[in-house]
JSON list of C-alpha atoms in Angstrom, two decimals:
[
{"chain": "A", "resi": 1, "resn": "MET", "atom": "CA", "xyz": [112.43, 78.49, 131.84]},
{"chain": "A", "resi": 2, "resn": "LYS", "atom": "CA", "xyz": [109.75, 75.81, 132.26]},
{"chain": "A", "resi": 3, "resn": "VAL", "atom": "CA", "xyz": [106.59, 77.88, 131.85]},
{"chain": "A", "resi": 4, "resn": "PHE", "atom": "CA", "xyz": [104.21, 75.15, 130.82]},
{"chain": "A", "resi": 5, "resn": "ALA", "atom": "CA", "xyz": [105.48, 72.53, 133.27]},
{"chain": "A", "resi": 6, "resn": "ARG", "atom": "CA", "xyz": [104.67, 74.92, 136.16]},
{"chain": "A", "resi": 7, "resn": "LEU", "atom": "CA", "xyz": [101.30, 75.73, 134.62]},
{"chain": "A", "resi": 8, "resn": "TYR", "atom": "CA", "xyz": [100.54, 72.02, 134.13]},
{"chain": "A", "resi": 9, "resn": "ASN", "atom": "CA", "xyz": [101.48, 71.22, 137.73]},
{"chain": "A", "resi": 10, "resn": "SER", "atom": "CA", "xyz": [99.28, 74.11, 138.97]},
{"chain": "A", "resi": 11, "resn": "ILE", "atom": "CA", "xyz": [96.29, 72.91, 136.90]},
{"chain": "A", "resi": 12, "resn": "MET", "atom": "CA", "xyz": [96.74, 69.34, 138.10]},
{"chain": "A", "resi": 13, "resn": "ALA", "atom": "CA", "xyz": [96.94, 70.53, 141.71]},
{"chain": "A", "resi": 14, "resn": "CYS", "atom": "CA", "xyz": [93.74, 72.58, 141.26]},
{"chain": "A", "resi": 15, "resn": "SER", "atom": "CA", "xyz": [92.02, 69.60, 139.60]},
{"chain": "A", "resi": 16, "resn": "ARG", "atom": "CA", "xyz": [92.65, 67.59, 142.76]},
{"chain": "A", "resi": 17, "resn": "HIS", "atom": "CA", "xyz": [91.26, 70.34, 145.02]},
{"chain": "A", "resi": 18, "resn": "PRO", "atom": "CA", "xyz": [88.23, 69.32, 147.13]},
{"chain": "A", "resi": 19, "resn": "HIS", "atom": "CA", "xyz": [86.14, 72.11, 145.50]},
{"chain": "A", "resi": 20, "resn": "ALA", "atom": "CA", "xyz": [87.23, 71.33, 141.94]},
{"chain": "A", "resi": 21, "resn": "GLY", "atom": "CA", "xyz": [83.76, 70.02, 141.11]},
{"chain": "A", "resi": 22, "resn": "TYR", "atom": "CA", "xyz": [82.26, 73.40, 141.98]},
{"chain": "A", "resi": 23, "resn": "TYR", "atom": "CA", "xyz": [84.79, 75.17, 139.76]},
{"chain": "A", "resi": 24, "resn": "LEU", "atom": "CA", "xyz": [84.05, 72.75, 136.92]},
{"chain": "A", "resi": 25, "resn": "SER", "atom": "CA", "xyz": [80.28, 73.26, 137.31]},
{"chain": "A", "resi": 26, "resn": "GLY", "atom": "CA", "xyz": [80.63, 77.03, 137.43]},
{"chain": "A", "resi": 27, "resn": "LEU", "atom": "CA", "xyz": [82.84, 77.14, 134.33]},
{"chain": "A", "resi": 28, "resn": "SER", "atom": "CA", "xyz": [80.46, 74.77, 132.49]},
{"chain": "A", "resi": 29, "resn": "PHE", "atom": "CA", "xyz": [77.49, 77.00, 133.32]},
{"chain": "A", "resi": 30, "resn": "ILE", "atom": "CA", "xyz": [79.00, 80.32, 132.25]},
{"chain": "A", "resi": 31, "resn": "GLU", "atom": "CA", "xyz": [80.64, 78.88, 129.09]},
{"chain": "A", "resi": 32, "resn": "SER", "atom": "CA", "xyz": [77.22, 77.83, 127.79]},
{"chain": "A", "resi": 33, "resn": "SER", "atom": "CA", "xyz": [75.86, 81.36, 127.93]},
{"chain": "A", "resi": 34, "resn": "PHE", "atom": "CA", "xyz": [78.64, 83.94, 127.64]},
{"chain": "A", "resi": 35, "resn": "PHE", "atom": "CA", "xyz": [82.15, 82.89, 128.75]},
{"chain": "A", "resi": 36, "resn": "PRO", "atom": "CA", "xyz": [84.74, 82.01, 126.05]},
{"chain": "A", "resi": 37, "resn": "VAL", "atom": "CA", "xyz": [86.73, 79.28, 127.87]},
{"chain": "A", "resi": 38, "resn": "PRO", "atom": "CA", "xyz": [85.38, 75.74, 127.40]},
{"chain": "A", "resi": 39, "resn": "PRO", "atom": "CA", "xyz": [84.90, 73.44, 130.42]},
{"chain": "A", "resi": 40, "resn": "ASP", "atom": "CA", "xyz": [87.37, 70.99, 128.87]},
{"chain": "A", "resi": 41, "resn": "VAL", "atom": "CA", "xyz": [90.23, 73.00, 130.41]},
{"chain": "A", "resi": 42, "resn": "LEU", "atom": "CA", "xyz": [89.11, 71.62, 133.79]},
{"chain": "A", "resi": 43, "resn": "LEU", "atom": "CA", "xyz": [87.37, 68.40, 132.72]},
{"chain": "A", "resi": 44, "resn": "VAL", "atom": "CA", "xyz": [90.52, 67.06, 131.07]},
{"chain": "A", "resi": 45, "resn": "PRO", "atom": "CA", "xyz": [92.99, 67.50, 133.95]},
{"chain": "A", "resi": 46, "resn": "MET", "atom": "CA", "xyz": [90.38, 66.49, 136.52]},
{"chain": "A", "resi": 47, "resn": "SER", "atom": "CA", "xyz": [89.65, 63.24, 134.62]},
{"chain": "A", "resi": 48, "resn": "VAL", "atom": "CA", "xyz": [93.41, 62.55, 134.34]},
{"chain": "A", "resi": 49, "resn": "ALA", "atom": "CA", "xyz": [94.05, 63.37, 138.02]},
{"chain": "A", "resi": 50, "resn": "ARG", "atom": "CA", "xyz": [91.04, 61.38, 139.25]},
{"chain": "A", "resi": 51, "resn": "PRO", "atom": "CA", "xyz": [90.13, 58.73, 136.65]},
{"chain": "A", "resi": 52, "resn": "ASP", "atom": "CA", "xyz": [87.95, 57.03, 139.27]},
{"chain": "A", "resi": 53, "resn": "ARG", "atom": "CA", "xyz": [85.69, 60.16, 139.21]},
{"chain": "A", "resi": 54, "resn": "ALA", "atom": "CA", "xyz": [85.77, 60.84, 135.42]},
{"chain": "A", "resi": 55, "resn": "TRP", "atom": "CA", "xyz": [82.15, 59.82, 134.89]},
{"chain": "A", "resi": 56, "resn": "TRP", "atom": "CA", "xyz": [81.02, 62.01, 137.76]},
{"chain": "A", "resi": 57, "resn": "PHE", "atom": "CA", "xyz": [82.95, 64.97, 136.32]},
{"chain": "A", "resi": 58, "resn": "ALA", "atom": "CA", "xyz": [81.33, 64.36, 132.90]},
{"chain": "A", "resi": 59, "resn": "PHE", "atom": "CA", "xyz": [77.90, 64.31, 134.57]},
{"chain": "A", "resi": 60, "resn": "LEU", "atom": "CA", "xyz": [78.58, 67.54, 136.47]},
{"chain": "A", "resi": 61, "resn": "THR", "atom": "CA", "xyz": [79.86, 69.20, 133.30]},
{"chain": "A", "resi": 62, "resn": "THR", "atom": "CA", "xyz": [76.81, 68.11, 131.30]},
{"chain": "A", "resi": 63, "resn": "VAL", "atom": "CA", "xyz": [74.20, 69.20, 133.90]},
{"chain": "A", "resi": 64, "resn": "ALA", "atom": "CA", "xyz": [75.85, 72.59, 134.51]},
{"chain": "A", "resi": 65, "resn": "SER", "atom": "CA", "xyz": [76.34, 73.14, 130.79]},
{"chain": "A", "resi": 66, "resn": "VAL", "atom": "CA", "xyz": [72.68, 72.46, 130.04]},
{"chain": "A", "resi": 67, "resn": "LEU", "atom": "CA", "xyz": [71.59, 74.76, 132.89]},
{"chain": "A", "resi": 68, "resn": "GLY", "atom": "CA", "xyz": [73.93, 77.42, 131.48]},
{"chain": "A", "resi": 69, "resn": "GLY", "atom": "CA", "xyz": [72.42, 76.72, 128.06]},
{"chain": "A", "resi": 70, "resn": "VAL", "atom": "CA", "xyz": [68.96, 77.46, 129.50]},
{"chain": "A", "resi": 71, "resn": "PHE", "atom": "CA", "xyz": [70.33, 80.74, 130.78]},
{"chain": "A", "resi": 72, "resn": "GLY", "atom": "CA", "xyz": [71.75, 81.49, 127.32]},
{"chain": "A", "resi": 73, "resn": "TYR", "atom": "CA", "xyz": [68.33, 80.64, 125.87]},
{"chain": "A", "resi": 74, "resn": "ILE", "atom": "CA", "xyz": [66.73, 83.15, 128.25]},
{"chain": "A", "resi": 75, "resn": "LEU", "atom": "CA", "xyz": [69.28, 85.79, 127.23]},
{"chain": "A", "resi": 76, "resn": "GLY", "atom": "CA", "xyz": [68.46, 85.18, 123.58]},
{"chain": "A", "resi": 77, "resn": "ALA", "atom": "CA", "xyz": [64.72, 85.26, 124.20]},
{"chain": "A", "resi": 78, "resn": "PHE", "atom": "CA", "xyz": [64.51, 88.28, 126.49]},
{"chain": "A", "resi": 79, "resn": "ALA", "atom": "CA", "xyz": [67.77, 90.30, 126.24]},
{"chain": "A", "resi": 80, "resn": "PHE", "atom": "CA", "xyz": [69.03, 89.90, 122.68]},
{"chain": "A", "resi": 81, "resn": "GLU", "atom": "CA", "xyz": [68.86, 93.64, 121.99]},
{"chain": "A", "resi": 82, "resn": "TYR", "atom": "CA", "xyz": [71.57, 94.09, 124.67]},
{"chain": "A", "resi": 83, "resn": "ILE", "atom": "CA", "xyz": [73.73, 91.24, 123.36]},
{"chain": "A", "resi": 84, "resn": "GLU", "atom": "CA", "xyz": [73.46, 92.07, 119.62]},
{"chain": "A", "resi": 85, "resn": "PRO", "atom": "CA", "xyz": [75.84, 95.06, 119.63]},
{"chain": "A", "resi": 86, "resn": "TRP", "atom": "CA", "xyz": [78.52, 93.01, 121.36]},
{"chain": "A", "resi": 87, "resn": "LEU", "atom": "CA", "xyz": [77.97, 90.11, 118.97]},
{"chain": "A", "resi": 88, "resn": "GLN", "atom": "CA", "xyz": [78.26, 92.38, 115.93]},
{"chain": "A", "resi": 89, "resn": "ALA", "atom": "CA", "xyz": [81.50, 93.92, 117.24]},
{"chain": "A", "resi": 90, "resn": "SER", "atom": "CA", "xyz": [83.01, 90.53, 118.09]},
{"chain": "A", "resi": 91, "resn": "SER", "atom": "CA", "xyz": [84.43, 87.82, 115.89]},
{"chain": "A", "resi": 92, "resn": "TYR", "atom": "CA", "xyz": [81.35, 85.73, 116.76]},
{"chain": "A", "resi": 93, "resn": "TRP", "atom": "CA", "xyz": [79.00, 87.51, 114.35]},
{"chain": "A", "resi": 94, "resn": "PRO", "atom": "CA", "xyz": [79.65, 85.33, 111.26]},
{"chain": "A", "resi": 95, "resn": "GLU", "atom": "CA", "xyz": [79.30, 82.17, 113.41]},
{"chain": "A", "resi": 96, "resn": "PHE", "atom": "CA", "xyz": [76.05, 83.57, 114.86]},
{"chain": "A", "resi": 97, "resn": "GLU", "atom": "CA", "xyz": [74.71, 84.07, 111.32]},
{"chain": "A", "resi": 98, "resn": "THR", "atom": "CA", "xyz": [75.72, 80.47, 110.45]},
{"chain": "A", "resi": 99, "resn": "THR", "atom": "CA", "xyz": [73.98, 79.18, 113.58]},
{"chain": "A", "resi": 100, "resn": "LYS", "atom": "CA", "xyz": [70.77, 81.02, 112.66]},
{"chain": "A", "resi": 101, "resn": "ALA", "atom": "CA", "xyz": [70.87, 79.52, 109.17]},
{"chain": "A", "resi": 102, "resn": "TRP", "atom": "CA", "xyz": [71.42, 76.03, 110.61]},
{"chain": "A", "resi": 103, "resn": "PHE", "atom": "CA", "xyz": [68.43, 76.42, 112.94]},
{"chain": "A", "resi": 104, "resn": "GLY", "atom": "CA", "xyz": [66.34, 77.58, 109.99]},
{"chain": "A", "resi": 105, "resn": "LYS", "atom": "CA", "xyz": [67.32, 74.48, 108.04]},
{"chain": "A", "resi": 106, "resn": "TRP", "atom": "CA", "xyz": [67.43, 71.73, 110.70]},
{"chain": "A", "resi": 107, "resn": "GLY", "atom": "CA", "xyz": [65.65, 73.09, 113.81]},
{"chain": "A", "resi": 108, "resn": "VAL", "atom": "CA", "xyz": [66.33, 71.36, 117.10]},
{"chain": "A", "resi": 109, "resn": "TRP", "atom": "CA", "xyz": [68.56, 68.73, 115.43]},
{"chain": "A", "resi": 110, "resn": "VAL", "atom": "CA", "xyz": [71.30, 71.33, 115.32]},
{"chain": "A", "resi": 111, "resn": "ILE", "atom": "CA", "xyz": [71.63, 71.12, 119.11]},
{"chain": "A", "resi": 112, "resn": "PHE", "atom": "CA", "xyz": [72.60, 67.42, 118.91]},
{"chain": "A", "resi": 113, "resn": "VAL", "atom": "CA", "xyz": [75.75, 68.33, 116.98]},
{"chain": "A", "resi": 114, "resn": "ALA", "atom": "CA", "xyz": [76.42, 71.67, 118.75]},
{"chain": "A", "resi": 115, "resn": "GLY", "atom": "CA", "xyz": [78.61, 69.92, 121.31]},
{"chain": "A", "resi": 116, "resn": "PHE", "atom": "CA", "xyz": [81.01, 68.81, 118.59]},
{"chain": "A", "resi": 117, "resn": "SER", "atom": "CA", "xyz": [80.80, 71.90, 116.37]},
{"chain": "A", "resi": 118, "resn": "PRO", "atom": "CA", "xyz": [83.66, 74.42, 116.19]},
{"chain": "A", "resi": 119, "resn": "ILE", "atom": "CA", "xyz": [81.01, 77.11, 116.71]},
{"chain": "A", "resi": 120, "resn": "PRO", "atom": "CA", "xyz": [80.77, 77.91, 120.46]},
{"chain": "A", "resi": 121, "resn": "TYR", "atom": "CA", "xyz": [77.75, 76.32, 122.18]},
{"chain": "A", "resi": 122, "resn": "LYS", "atom": "CA", "xyz": [76.76, 79.69, 123.69]},
{"chain": "A", "resi": 123, "resn": "LEU", "atom": "CA", "xyz": [75.82, 80.88, 120.17]},
{"chain": "A", "resi": 124, "resn": "PHE", "atom": "CA", "xyz": [73.47, 77.93, 119.80]},
{"chain": "A", "resi": 125, "resn": "THR", "atom": "CA", "xyz": [71.82, 78.62, 123.17]},
{"chain": "A", "resi": 126, "resn": "ILE", "atom": "CA", "xyz": [71.35, 82.35, 122.54]},
{"chain": "A", "resi": 127, "resn": "THR", "atom": "CA", "xyz": [70.09, 81.71, 119.00]},
{"chain": "A", "resi": 128, "resn": "ALA", "atom": "CA", "xyz": [67.64, 79.04, 120.20]},
{"chain": "A", "resi": 129, "resn": "GLY", "atom": "CA", "xyz": [66.13, 81.59, 122.59]},
{"chain": "A", "resi": 130, "resn": "LEU", "atom": "CA", "xyz": [66.08, 84.32, 119.95]},
{"chain": "A", "resi": 131, "resn": "LEU", "atom": "CA", "xyz": [64.25, 82.05, 117.54]},
{"chain": "A", "resi": 132, "resn": "SER", "atom": "CA", "xyz": [61.86, 80.81, 120.27]},
{"chain": "A", "resi": 133, "resn": "LEU", "atom": "CA", "xyz": [62.80, 77.17, 119.78]},
{"chain": "A", "resi": 134, "resn": "ALA", "atom": "CA", "xyz": [60.65, 74.91, 121.97]},
{"chain": "A", "resi": 135, "resn": "ILE", "atom": "CA", "xyz": [62.39, 74.71, 125.36]},
{"chain": "A", "resi": 136, "resn": "ILE", "atom": "CA", "xyz": [61.80, 71.00, 126.18]},
{"chain": "A", "resi": 137, "resn": "PRO", "atom": "CA", "xyz": [63.32, 69.69, 122.90]},
{"chain": "A", "resi": 138, "resn": "PHE", "atom": "CA", "xyz": [66.15, 72.21, 123.33]},
{"chain": "A", "resi": 139, "resn": "VAL", "atom": "CA", "xyz": [66.95, 70.88, 126.83]},
{"chain": "A", "resi": 140, "resn": "VAL", "atom": "CA", "xyz": [66.69, 67.20, 125.79]},
{"chain": "A", "resi": 141, "resn": "ALA", "atom": "CA", "xyz": [68.89, 67.76, 122.72]},
{"chain": "A", "resi": 142, "resn": "SER", "atom": "CA", "xyz": [71.40, 69.72, 124.83]},
{"chain": "A", "resi": 143, "resn": "PHE", "atom": "CA", "xyz": [71.63, 66.88, 127.36]},
{"chain": "A", "resi": 144, "resn": "ILE", "atom": "CA", "xyz": [72.25, 64.35, 124.62]},
{"chain": "A", "resi": 145, "resn": "GLY", "atom": "CA", "xyz": [74.64, 66.50, 122.53]},
{"chain": "A", "resi": 146, "resn": "ARG", "atom": "CA", "xyz": [76.65, 68.02, 125.36]},
{"chain": "A", "resi": 147, "resn": "GLY", "atom": "CA", "xyz": [76.59, 64.81, 127.37]},
{"chain": "A", "resi": 148, "resn": "ALA", "atom": "CA", "xyz": [77.94, 62.80, 124.41]},
{"chain": "A", "resi": 149, "resn": "ARG", "atom": "CA", "xyz": [80.87, 65.18, 124.10]},
{"chain": "A", "resi": 150, "resn": "PHE", "atom": "CA", "xyz": [81.74, 65.36, 127.81]},
{"chain": "A", "resi": 151, "resn": "PHE", "atom": "CA", "xyz": [81.31, 61.64, 128.45]},
{"chain": "A", "resi": 152, "resn": "LEU", "atom": "CA", "xyz": [83.46, 60.87, 125.44]},
{"chain": "A", "resi": 153, "resn": "VAL", "atom": "CA", "xyz": [86.26, 63.17, 126.71]},
{"chain": "A", "resi": 154, "resn": "ALA", "atom": "CA", "xyz": [85.99, 61.80, 130.27]},
{"chain": "A", "resi": 155, "resn": "GLY", "atom": "CA", "xyz": [85.88, 58.19, 129.04]},
{"chain": "A", "resi": 156, "resn": "LEU", "atom": "CA", "xyz": [88.95, 58.58, 126.85]},
{"chain": "A", "resi": 157, "resn": "LEU", "atom": "CA", "xyz": [90.86, 60.18, 129.70]},
{"chain": "A", "resi": 158, "resn": "LYS", "atom": "CA", "xyz": [89.62, 57.71, 132.30]},
{"chain": "A", "resi": 159, "resn": "TYR", "atom": "CA", "xyz": [91.17, 54.86, 130.35]},
{"chain": "A", "resi": 160, "resn": "ALA", "atom": "CA", "xyz": [94.02, 56.49, 128.43]},
{"chain": "A", "resi": 161, "resn": "GLY", "atom": "CA", "xyz": [94.81, 59.53, 130.55]},
{"chain": "A", "resi": 162, "resn": "PRO", "atom": "CA", "xyz": [96.90, 57.90, 133.32]},
{"chain": "A", "resi": 163, "resn": "SER", "atom": "CA", "xyz": [99.10, 56.18, 130.75]},
{"chain": "A", "resi": 164, "resn": "LEU", "atom": "CA", "xyz": [99.46, 59.41, 128.75]},
{"chain": "A", "resi": 165, "resn": "GLU", "atom": "CA", "xyz": [100.36, 61.60, 131.71]},
{"chain": "A", "resi": 166, "resn": "PRO", "atom": "CA", "xyz": [104.07, 60.62, 131.81]},
{"chain": "A", "resi": 167, "resn": "TRP", "atom": "CA", "xyz": [104.35, 61.39, 128.07]},
{"chain": "A", "resi": 168, "resn": "VAL", "atom": "CA", "xyz": [102.58, 64.75, 128.54]},
{"chain": "A", "resi": 169, "resn": "LEU", "atom": "CA", "xyz": [104.91, 65.62, 131.46]},
{"chain": "A", "resi": 170, "resn": "LYS", "atom": "CA", "xyz": [107.94, 64.82, 129.30]},
{"chain": "A", "resi": 171, "resn": "HIS", "atom": "CA", "xyz": [106.73, 66.98, 126.37]},
{"chain": "A", "resi": 172, "resn": "VAL", "atom": "CA", "xyz": [104.64, 69.62, 128.14]},
{"chain": "A", "resi": 173, "resn": "GLU", "atom": "CA", "xyz": [106.89, 72.54, 127.11]},
{"chain": "A", "resi": 174, "resn": "ARG", "atom": "CA", "xyz": [106.82, 71.56, 123.43]},
{"chain": "A", "resi": 175, "resn": "ILE", "atom": "CA", "xyz": [103.05, 70.96, 123.54]},
{"chain": "A", "resi": 176, "resn": "GLY", "atom": "CA", "xyz": [102.54, 74.32, 125.26]},
{"chain": "A", "resi": 177, "resn": "TRP", "atom": "CA", "xyz": [104.56, 76.34, 122.74]},
{"chain": "A", "resi": 178, "resn": "ILE", "atom": "CA", "xyz": [102.94, 74.56, 119.79]},
{"chain": "A", "resi": 179, "resn": "THR", "atom": "CA", "xyz": [99.53, 75.40, 121.25]},
{"chain": "A", "resi": 180, "resn": "VAL", "atom": "CA", "xyz": [100.51, 79.06, 121.66]},
{"chain": "A", "resi": 181, "resn": "MET", "atom": "CA", "xyz": [101.75, 79.17, 118.06]},
{"chain": "A", "resi": 182, "resn": "LEU", "atom": "CA", "xyz": [98.52, 77.62, 116.76]},
{"chain": "A", "resi": 183, "resn": "LEU", "atom": "CA", "xyz": [96.49, 80.07, 118.81]},
{"chain": "A", "resi": 184, "resn": "VAL", "atom": "CA", "xyz": [98.48, 83.04, 117.41]},
{"chain": "A", "resi": 185, "resn": "ILE", "atom": "CA", "xyz": [98.02, 81.73, 113.86]},
{"chain": "A", "resi": 186, "resn": "ALA", "atom": "CA", "xyz": [94.26, 81.23, 114.42]},
{"chain": "A", "resi": 187, "resn": "VAL", "atom": "CA", "xyz": [93.79, 84.72, 115.89]},
{"chain": "A", "resi": 188, "resn": "SER", "atom": "CA", "xyz": [95.92, 86.29, 113.11]},
{"chain": "A", "resi": 189, "resn": "TYR", "atom": "CA", "xyz": [93.90, 84.48, 110.47]},
{"chain": "A", "resi": 190, "resn": "SER", "atom": "CA", "xyz": [90.65, 85.55, 112.11]},
{"chain": "A", "resi": 191, "resn": "VAL", "atom": "CA", "xyz": [91.77, 89.20, 112.22]},
{"chain": "A", "resi": 192, "resn": "LEU", "atom": "CA", "xyz": [93.22, 89.30, 108.69]},
{"chain": "A", "resi": 193, "resn": "PHE", "atom": "CA", "xyz": [90.58, 87.30, 106.78]},
{"chain": "A", "resi": 194, "resn": "HIS", "atom": "CA", "xyz": [87.25, 88.05, 108.56]}
]
């Protein structure tokens, strides 16, 4: 049964859809404020499927992500009391505490590295709002940090993606099952040791 080959083909077909840019923008926006799935799940196949548009996809992802980050900032500034119980009950609470400590130590500079951190960007946006970080430096740092990440991903795939696609197609089942195993191990570790 070729589960991941079918999934891969479906994702590649969706990434070539005329409205794929809207889906990418929407996912990028909500991921920056509350949704757990990163925009890379669309940016990667879209950049492989359409390497001629990879820079455009990176730009869309960056702009929508920063706008979503501003929404996350607003949530942190004006609605944190509604978010806090969910955060405490989730596995995000220790990362939220780490994010607060980083802001206390480095201020806005934390946003520059947030795009490459294993801590979800949404925690940085909500925390920035909660701590009343100045909005203009927050937005500028978000554009630079998030943009660096998304343009790096798009650039790598623009140039290497088309040559990697045949290899990925050949090994997609193995890659898929390894990814599932790693996800199960990560979730099990998180549940058992946090």
